[in-house]
XYZ file of C-alpha atoms in Angstrom:
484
model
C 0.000 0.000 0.000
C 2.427 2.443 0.705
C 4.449 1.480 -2.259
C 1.566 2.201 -4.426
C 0.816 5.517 -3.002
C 4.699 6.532 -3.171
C 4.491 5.425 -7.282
C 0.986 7.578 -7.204
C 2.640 10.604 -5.860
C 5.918 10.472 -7.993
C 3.172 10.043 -10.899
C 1.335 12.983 -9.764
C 4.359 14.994 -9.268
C 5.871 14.532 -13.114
C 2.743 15.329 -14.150
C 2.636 18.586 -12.384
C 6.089 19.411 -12.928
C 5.938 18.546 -16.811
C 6.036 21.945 -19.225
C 3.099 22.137 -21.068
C 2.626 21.439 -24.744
C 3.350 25.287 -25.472
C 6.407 25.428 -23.336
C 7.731 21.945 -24.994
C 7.202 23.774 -28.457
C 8.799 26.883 -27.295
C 11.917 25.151 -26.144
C 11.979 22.653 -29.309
C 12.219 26.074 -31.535
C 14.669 27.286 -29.702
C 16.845 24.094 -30.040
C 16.296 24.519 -34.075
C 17.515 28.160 -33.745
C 20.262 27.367 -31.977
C 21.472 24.042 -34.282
C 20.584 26.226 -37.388
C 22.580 29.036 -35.519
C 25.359 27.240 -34.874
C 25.761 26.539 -38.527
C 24.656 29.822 -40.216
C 26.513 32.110 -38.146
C 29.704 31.949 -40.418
C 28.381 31.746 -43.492
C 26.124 34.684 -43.069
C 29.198 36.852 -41.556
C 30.698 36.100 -45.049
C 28.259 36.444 -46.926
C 27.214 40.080 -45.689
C 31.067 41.417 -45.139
C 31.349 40.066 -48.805
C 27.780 41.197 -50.057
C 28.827 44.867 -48.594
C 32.262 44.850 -50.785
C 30.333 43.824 -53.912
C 26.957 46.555 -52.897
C 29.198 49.741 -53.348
C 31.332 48.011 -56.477
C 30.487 51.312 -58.587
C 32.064 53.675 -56.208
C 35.039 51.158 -55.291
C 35.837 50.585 -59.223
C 36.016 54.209 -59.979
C 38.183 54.764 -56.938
C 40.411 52.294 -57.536
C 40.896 52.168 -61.148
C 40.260 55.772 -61.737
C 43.047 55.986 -64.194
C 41.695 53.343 -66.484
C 37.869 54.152 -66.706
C 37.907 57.755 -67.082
C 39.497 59.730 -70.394
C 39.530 63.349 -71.171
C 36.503 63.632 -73.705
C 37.639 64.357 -77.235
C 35.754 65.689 -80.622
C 35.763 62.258 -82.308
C 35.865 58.654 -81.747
C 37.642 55.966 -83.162
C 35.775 53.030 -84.682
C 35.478 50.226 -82.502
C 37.438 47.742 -84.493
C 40.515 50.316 -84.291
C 40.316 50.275 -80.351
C 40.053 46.366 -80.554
C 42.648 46.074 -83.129
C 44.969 48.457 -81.165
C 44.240 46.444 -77.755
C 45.267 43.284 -80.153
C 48.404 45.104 -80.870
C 49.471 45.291 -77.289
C 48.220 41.661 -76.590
C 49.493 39.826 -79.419
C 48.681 36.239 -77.977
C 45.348 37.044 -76.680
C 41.912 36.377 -78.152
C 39.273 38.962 -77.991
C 35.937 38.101 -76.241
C 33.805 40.634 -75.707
C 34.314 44.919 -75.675
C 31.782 47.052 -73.699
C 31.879 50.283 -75.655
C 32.777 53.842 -73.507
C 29.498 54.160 -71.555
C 29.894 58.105 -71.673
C 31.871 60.711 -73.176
C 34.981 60.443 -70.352
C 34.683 56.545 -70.259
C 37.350 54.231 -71.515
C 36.291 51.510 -73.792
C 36.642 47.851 -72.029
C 37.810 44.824 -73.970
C 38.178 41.637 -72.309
C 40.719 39.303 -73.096
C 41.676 35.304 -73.047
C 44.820 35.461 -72.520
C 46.952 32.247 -73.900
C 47.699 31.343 -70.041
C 44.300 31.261 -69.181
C 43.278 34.754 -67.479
C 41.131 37.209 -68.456
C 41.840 40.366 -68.570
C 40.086 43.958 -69.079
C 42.160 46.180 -70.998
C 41.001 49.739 -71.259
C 41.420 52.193 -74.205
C 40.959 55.148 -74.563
C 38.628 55.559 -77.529
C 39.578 59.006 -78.915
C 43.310 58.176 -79.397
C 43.357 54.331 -79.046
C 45.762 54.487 -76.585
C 45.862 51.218 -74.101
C 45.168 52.805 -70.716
C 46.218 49.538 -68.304
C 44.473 45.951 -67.914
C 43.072 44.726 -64.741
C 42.874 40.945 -64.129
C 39.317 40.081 -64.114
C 39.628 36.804 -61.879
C 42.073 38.305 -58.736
C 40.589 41.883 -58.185
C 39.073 42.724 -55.272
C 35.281 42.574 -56.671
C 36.075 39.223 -58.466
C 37.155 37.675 -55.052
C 34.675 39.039 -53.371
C 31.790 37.776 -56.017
C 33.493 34.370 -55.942
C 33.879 34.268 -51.926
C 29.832 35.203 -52.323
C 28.887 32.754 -54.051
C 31.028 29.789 -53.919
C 33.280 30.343 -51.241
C 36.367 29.575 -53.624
C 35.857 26.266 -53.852
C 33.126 25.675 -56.865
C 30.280 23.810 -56.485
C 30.407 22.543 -53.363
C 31.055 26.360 -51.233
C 27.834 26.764 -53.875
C 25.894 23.905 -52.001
C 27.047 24.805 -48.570
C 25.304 28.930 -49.717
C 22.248 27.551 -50.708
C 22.059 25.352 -47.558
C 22.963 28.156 -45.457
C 21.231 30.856 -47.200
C 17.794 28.438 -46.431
C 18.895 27.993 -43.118
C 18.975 31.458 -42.418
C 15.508 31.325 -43.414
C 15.273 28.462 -41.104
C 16.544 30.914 -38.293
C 14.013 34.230 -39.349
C 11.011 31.765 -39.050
C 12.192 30.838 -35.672
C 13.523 33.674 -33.991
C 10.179 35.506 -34.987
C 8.494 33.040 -32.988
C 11.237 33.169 -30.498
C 10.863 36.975 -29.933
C 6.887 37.007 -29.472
C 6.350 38.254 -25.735
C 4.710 35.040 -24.153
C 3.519 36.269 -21.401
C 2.845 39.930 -21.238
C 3.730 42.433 -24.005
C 6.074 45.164 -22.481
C 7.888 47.660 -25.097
C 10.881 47.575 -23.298
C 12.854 44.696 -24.727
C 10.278 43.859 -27.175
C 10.470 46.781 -29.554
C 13.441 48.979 -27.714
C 16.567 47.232 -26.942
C 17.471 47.748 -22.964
C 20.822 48.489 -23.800
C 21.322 50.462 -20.336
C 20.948 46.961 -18.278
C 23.386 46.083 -16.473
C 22.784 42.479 -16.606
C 24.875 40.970 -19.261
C 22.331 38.416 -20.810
C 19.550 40.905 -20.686
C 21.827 43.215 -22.823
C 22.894 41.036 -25.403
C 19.478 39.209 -25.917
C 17.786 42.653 -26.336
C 20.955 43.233 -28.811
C 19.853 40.321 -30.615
C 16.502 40.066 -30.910
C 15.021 43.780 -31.612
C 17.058 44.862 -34.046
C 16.609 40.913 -35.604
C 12.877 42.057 -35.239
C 12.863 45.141 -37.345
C 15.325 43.327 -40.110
C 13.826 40.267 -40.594
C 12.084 41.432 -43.765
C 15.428 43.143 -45.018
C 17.481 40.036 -44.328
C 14.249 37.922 -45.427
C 14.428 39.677 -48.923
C 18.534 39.650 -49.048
C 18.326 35.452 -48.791
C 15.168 34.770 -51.037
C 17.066 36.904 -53.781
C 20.287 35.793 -54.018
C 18.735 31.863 -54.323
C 17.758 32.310 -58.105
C 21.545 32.557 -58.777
C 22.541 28.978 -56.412
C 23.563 26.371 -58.267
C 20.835 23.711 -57.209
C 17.496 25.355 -56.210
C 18.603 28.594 -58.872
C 18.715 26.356 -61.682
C 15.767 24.111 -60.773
C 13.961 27.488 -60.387
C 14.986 28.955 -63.791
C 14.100 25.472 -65.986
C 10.974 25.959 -64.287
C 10.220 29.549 -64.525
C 12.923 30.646 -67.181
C 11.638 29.296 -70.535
C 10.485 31.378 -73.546
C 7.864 30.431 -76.209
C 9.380 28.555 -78.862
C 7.458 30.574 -81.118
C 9.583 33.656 -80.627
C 12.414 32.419 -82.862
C 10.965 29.719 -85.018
C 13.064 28.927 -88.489
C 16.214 29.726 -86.522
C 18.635 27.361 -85.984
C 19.590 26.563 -82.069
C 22.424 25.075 -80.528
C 22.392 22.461 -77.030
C 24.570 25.920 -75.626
C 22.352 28.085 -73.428
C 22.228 32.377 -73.326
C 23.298 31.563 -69.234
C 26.671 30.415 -70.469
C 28.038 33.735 -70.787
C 27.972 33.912 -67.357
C 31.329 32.065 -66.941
C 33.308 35.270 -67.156
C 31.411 37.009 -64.617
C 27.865 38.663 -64.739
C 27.178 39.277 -68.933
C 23.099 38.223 -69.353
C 20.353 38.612 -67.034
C 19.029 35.721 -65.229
C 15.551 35.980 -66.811
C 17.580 34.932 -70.584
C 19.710 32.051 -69.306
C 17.179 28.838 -70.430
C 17.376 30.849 -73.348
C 19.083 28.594 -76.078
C 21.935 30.232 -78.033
C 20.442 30.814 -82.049
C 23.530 29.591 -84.501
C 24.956 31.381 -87.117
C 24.225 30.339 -91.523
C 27.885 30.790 -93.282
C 26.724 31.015 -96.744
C 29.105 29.925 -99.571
C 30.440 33.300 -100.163
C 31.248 34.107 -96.478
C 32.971 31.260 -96.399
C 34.649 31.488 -99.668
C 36.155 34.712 -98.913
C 37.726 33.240 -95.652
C 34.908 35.393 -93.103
C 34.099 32.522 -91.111
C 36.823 33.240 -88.331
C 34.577 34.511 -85.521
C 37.435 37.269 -84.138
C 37.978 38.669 -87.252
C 37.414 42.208 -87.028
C 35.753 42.508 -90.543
C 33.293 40.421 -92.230
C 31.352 40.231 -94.998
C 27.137 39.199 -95.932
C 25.543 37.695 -98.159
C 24.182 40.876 -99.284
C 27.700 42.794 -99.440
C 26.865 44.577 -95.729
C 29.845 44.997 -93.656
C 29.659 42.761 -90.204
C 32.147 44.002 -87.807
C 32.125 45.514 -84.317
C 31.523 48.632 -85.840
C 27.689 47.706 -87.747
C 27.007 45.582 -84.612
C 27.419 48.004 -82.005
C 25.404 50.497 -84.215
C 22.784 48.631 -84.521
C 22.875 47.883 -81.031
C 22.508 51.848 -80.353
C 19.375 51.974 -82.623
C 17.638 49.251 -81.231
C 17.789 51.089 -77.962
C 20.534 49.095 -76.242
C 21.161 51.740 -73.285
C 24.814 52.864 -72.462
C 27.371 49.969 -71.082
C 25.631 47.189 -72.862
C 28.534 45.087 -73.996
C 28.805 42.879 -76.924
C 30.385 38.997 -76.715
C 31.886 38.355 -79.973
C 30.999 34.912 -81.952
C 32.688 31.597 -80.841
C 33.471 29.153 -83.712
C 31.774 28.993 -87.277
C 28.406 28.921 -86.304
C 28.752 31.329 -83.066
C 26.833 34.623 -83.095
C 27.090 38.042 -81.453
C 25.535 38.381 -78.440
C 24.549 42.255 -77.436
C 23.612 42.267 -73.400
C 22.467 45.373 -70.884
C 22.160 44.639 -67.420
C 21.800 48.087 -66.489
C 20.428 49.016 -63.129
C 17.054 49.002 -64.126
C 16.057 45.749 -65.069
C 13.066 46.998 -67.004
C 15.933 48.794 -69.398
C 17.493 45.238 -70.178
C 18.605 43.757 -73.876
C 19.264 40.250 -75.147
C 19.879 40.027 -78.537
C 22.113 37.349 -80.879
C 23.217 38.638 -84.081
C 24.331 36.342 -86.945
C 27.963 37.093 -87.424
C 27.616 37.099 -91.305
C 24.631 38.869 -92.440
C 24.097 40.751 -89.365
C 20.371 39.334 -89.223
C 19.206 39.540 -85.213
C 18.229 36.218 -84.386
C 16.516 36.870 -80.959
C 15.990 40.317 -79.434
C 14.800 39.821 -75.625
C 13.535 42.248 -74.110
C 11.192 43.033 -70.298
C 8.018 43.029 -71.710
C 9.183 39.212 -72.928
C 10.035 38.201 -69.342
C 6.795 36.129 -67.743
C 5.660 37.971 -63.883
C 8.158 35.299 -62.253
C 10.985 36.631 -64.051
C 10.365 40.168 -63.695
C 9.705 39.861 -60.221
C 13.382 37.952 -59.860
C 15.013 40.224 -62.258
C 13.621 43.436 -59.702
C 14.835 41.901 -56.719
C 18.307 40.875 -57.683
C 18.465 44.487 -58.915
C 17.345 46.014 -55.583
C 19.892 42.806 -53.744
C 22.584 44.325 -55.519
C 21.785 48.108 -54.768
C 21.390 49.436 -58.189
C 17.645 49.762 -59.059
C 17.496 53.116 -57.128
C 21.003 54.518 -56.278
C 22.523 55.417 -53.327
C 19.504 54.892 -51.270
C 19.059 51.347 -52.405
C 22.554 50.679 -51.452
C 22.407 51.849 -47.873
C 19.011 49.839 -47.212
C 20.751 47.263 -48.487
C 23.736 48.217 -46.304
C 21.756 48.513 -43.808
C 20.548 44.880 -43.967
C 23.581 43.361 -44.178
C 24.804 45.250 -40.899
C 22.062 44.063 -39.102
C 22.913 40.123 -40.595
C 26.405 40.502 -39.281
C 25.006 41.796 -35.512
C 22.697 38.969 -35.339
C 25.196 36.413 -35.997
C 27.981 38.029 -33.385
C 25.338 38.398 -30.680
C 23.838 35.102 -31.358
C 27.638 34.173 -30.913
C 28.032 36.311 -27.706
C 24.689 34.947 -26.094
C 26.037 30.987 -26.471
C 29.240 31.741 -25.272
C 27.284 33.107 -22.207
C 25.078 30.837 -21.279
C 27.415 27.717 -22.862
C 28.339 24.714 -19.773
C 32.177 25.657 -17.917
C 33.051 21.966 -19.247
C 35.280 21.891 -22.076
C 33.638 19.843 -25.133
C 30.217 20.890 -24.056
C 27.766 22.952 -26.621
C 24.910 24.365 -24.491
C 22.108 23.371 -26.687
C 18.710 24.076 -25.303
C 18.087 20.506 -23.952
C 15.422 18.685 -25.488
C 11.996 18.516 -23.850
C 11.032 15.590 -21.341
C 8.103 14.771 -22.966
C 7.462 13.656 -26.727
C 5.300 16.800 -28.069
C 2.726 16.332 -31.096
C 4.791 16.465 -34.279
C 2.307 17.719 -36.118
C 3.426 21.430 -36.368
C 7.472 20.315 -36.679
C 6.438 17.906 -39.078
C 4.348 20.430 -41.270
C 7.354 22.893 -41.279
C 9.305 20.239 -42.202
C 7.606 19.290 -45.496
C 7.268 22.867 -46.069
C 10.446 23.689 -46.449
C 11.143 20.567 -47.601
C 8.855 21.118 -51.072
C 10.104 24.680 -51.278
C 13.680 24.400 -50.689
C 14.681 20.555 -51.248
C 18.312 20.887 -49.925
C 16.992 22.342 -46.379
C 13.918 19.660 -46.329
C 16.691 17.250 -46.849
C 18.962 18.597 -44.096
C 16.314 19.217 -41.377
C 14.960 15.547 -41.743
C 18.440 14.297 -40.675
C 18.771 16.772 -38.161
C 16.018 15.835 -36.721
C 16.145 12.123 -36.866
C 20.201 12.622 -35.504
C 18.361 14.643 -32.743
C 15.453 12.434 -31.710
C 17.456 9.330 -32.173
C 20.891 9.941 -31.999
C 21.767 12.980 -29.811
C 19.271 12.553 -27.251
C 19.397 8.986 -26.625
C 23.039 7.990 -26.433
C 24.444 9.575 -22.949
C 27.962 10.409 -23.754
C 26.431 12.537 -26.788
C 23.189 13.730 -25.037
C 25.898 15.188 -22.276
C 27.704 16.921 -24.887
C 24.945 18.663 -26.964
C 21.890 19.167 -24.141
């Protein structure tokens, strides 16, 4: 009897001692945000010290290459082939790939080389007197690195992987500390929506660090992450098959190569996003092109069928009446059947050109244009435009700014806050431990398969992070000591 009534009361006591199912969920979140923490928290320090380095590239360029983008305006120009050929001159074992003609009247002319030891280089001219300004190596400058650090983290397509899987993380870590910050009990502006950045307790401080101004940027850093994922290499191309595609109707009778528009993009950013599914048209050589020895795509002069000259010259021209705006640059024709390609990515993507040009008869093959793009396109090709801080100037670069600052304080007082509250033991992390009592998975579950449709590579992730967690972390002591 009295064994019975101890078991009762030990019953009764767990029972009144157990958190309820609200307080189980709260502390489960918090246990995501801090695993999804623990692994975000560097990537997203790159990401925004890089993301800020690449934001202001317009004012960094002209700073630090001021001598090779600007000229003294003169009276005339010199054709285009001239600058190319004198550029040629100067780089004798180089192949020409694409020239971006002087934007404005002091602007050099850029021409981008292959070089026969496998750079590429920008070599500037100055397009009154032809004179070669200076080169600047387009794969170790300090944008380059930066876009490559961005992106990749130097090492291809796995650092592309390990973005995409952090970037959705970090969305991983919004959703959560948005739940995390709600006021559960009652709602107080002090610490809620103003930081208490005059207490003197240390985890009060730091918390209200971390999660007001994470409050007020979670849209900003929200936007940042679901823009830059077009351009991953896994969900960004998914996304673009899907969403990317033109009517074939827009260029029937033309012939098309396997090579897609998107592969311009090796040298750095040439075509917008919206044309990359976009499959590259292929030049006709008639028998007189070819019989006169035209068919060599760097050739600075060719002839038609017709008798037209097709050079750099006609194709830049009729670049400029087709309403190509300034800094559109033109990639000159690969290979016999290669064509020109003439691409703006100016900062307002509305004001964007595609267009392939046969390089014999000068026929365009395919002339893209915004009012082409389908809503999902547009609505990508806007955001990367305000992610980059060009669609409206200086403002657009300091909101963006602005965002990434707050990114970067989140992850060092997220940092801060573990290292606080982390066990004296060496060896130990400090998760939140895991609750007591089995909760209904029917919310973490949901979430789950969310993500897991939207973003495959996080659905992917959290499923083993969860199934190392339930079954793995929590269950085997030596481990359960180390992570709880």
């Amino acid at each position: 009897m009295t064994i019975k009534m101890s078991e009762s009361a030990t019953a009764s006591k767990q029972l009144s001692t157990a958190p309820s199912p609200g307080n189980r969920f709260y502390r489960t979140v918090w246990r995501w945000h801090f695993y999804a923490g623990l692994f975000v928290i560097p990537f997203m320090l790159i990401l925004a010290a890089t993301g800020i380095i690449y934001l202001f590239k317009p004012q960094l360029d002209a700073a630090m290459y001021h001598n090779l983008m600007f000229v003294q305006p003169g009276a005339t120009a010199l054709p285009y082939t001239e600058q190319v050929q004198s550029v040629q001159n100067s780089y004798p074992g180089a192949t020409v790939t694409q020239i971006t003609p002087n934007s404005a009247a002091d602007r050099s002319t850029e021409v981008l080389l292959a070089t026969s030891d496998e750079r590429n280089l920008m070599v500037f001219v100055n397009p009154y007197s032809g004179q070669v300004l200076g080169s600047r190596d387009e794969d170790n400058n300090l944008q380059a690195i930066a876009r490559k650090i961005h992106g990749e983290l130097l090492i291809g397509k796995v650092g592309d992987y390990l973005v995409e899987l952090a970037s959705c993380w970090g969305l991983v870590l919004l959703i959560s500390g948005l739940y995390l910050w709600l006021p559960r009990h009652q709602f107080t502006v002090l610490g809620t929506l103003i930081p208490r950045l005059w207490n003197k307790n240390k985890r009060v401080f730091w918390r209200d660090l971390h999660a007001v101004p994470g409050f007020y940027g979670i849209l900003l850093i929200g936007f940042l992450i679901l823009t830059g994922l077009p351009w991953t290499g896994f969900w960004g191309d998914t996304f673009a098959q899907v969403w990317g595609r033109f009517p074939a109707q827009m260029w029937d009778d033309i012939p098309q190569s396997t090579v897609l528009t998107g592969s311009l993009n090796q040298r750095g950013q040439v075509v917008p996003w919206a044309v990359q599914q976009l499959p590259m048209p292929q030049s006709t050589a008639s028998e007189h092109s070819n019989h006169a020895g035209h068919s060599n795509a760097s050739s600075p002069t060719q002839e038609s069928v017709v008798g037209t000259l097709v050079n750099l010259n006609s194709i830049i021209a009729l670049a400029q009446a087709k309403g190509a705006p300034p800094g559109f640059n033109v990639t000159l024709p690969e290979g016999e059947t290669g064509v020109y390609t003439v691409s703006a990515f100016p900062n307002d993507p509305t004001q964007e050109v595609t267009m392939h040009i046969d390089q014999y008869s000068g026929k365009v093959l395919a002339d893209v244009r915004w009012q082409d793009y389908g809503l999902v396109p547009k609505a990508v090709e806007m955001g990367v435009a305000i992610h980059m801080g060009k669609y409206f100037g200086l403002t657009n670069q300091l909101l963006m700014l602005i965002a990434a600052l707050i990114a970067m304080l989140l992850s060092i007082t997220g940092a801060v806050m573990w290292w606080q509250r982390r066990p004296k033991e060496s060896g130990l992390m400090g998760a939140p431990a895991m609750p007591p009592h089995v909760q209904h998975w029917r919310v973490p579950l949901a979430i789950v398969a969310v993500m897991g449709l939207v973003f495959p590579l996080v659905g992917l992730s959290l499923v083993i992070v969860l199934l190392l967690d339930y079954f793995v972390l929590s269950r085997i002591p030596a481990l359960k000591r180390i992570f709880n």
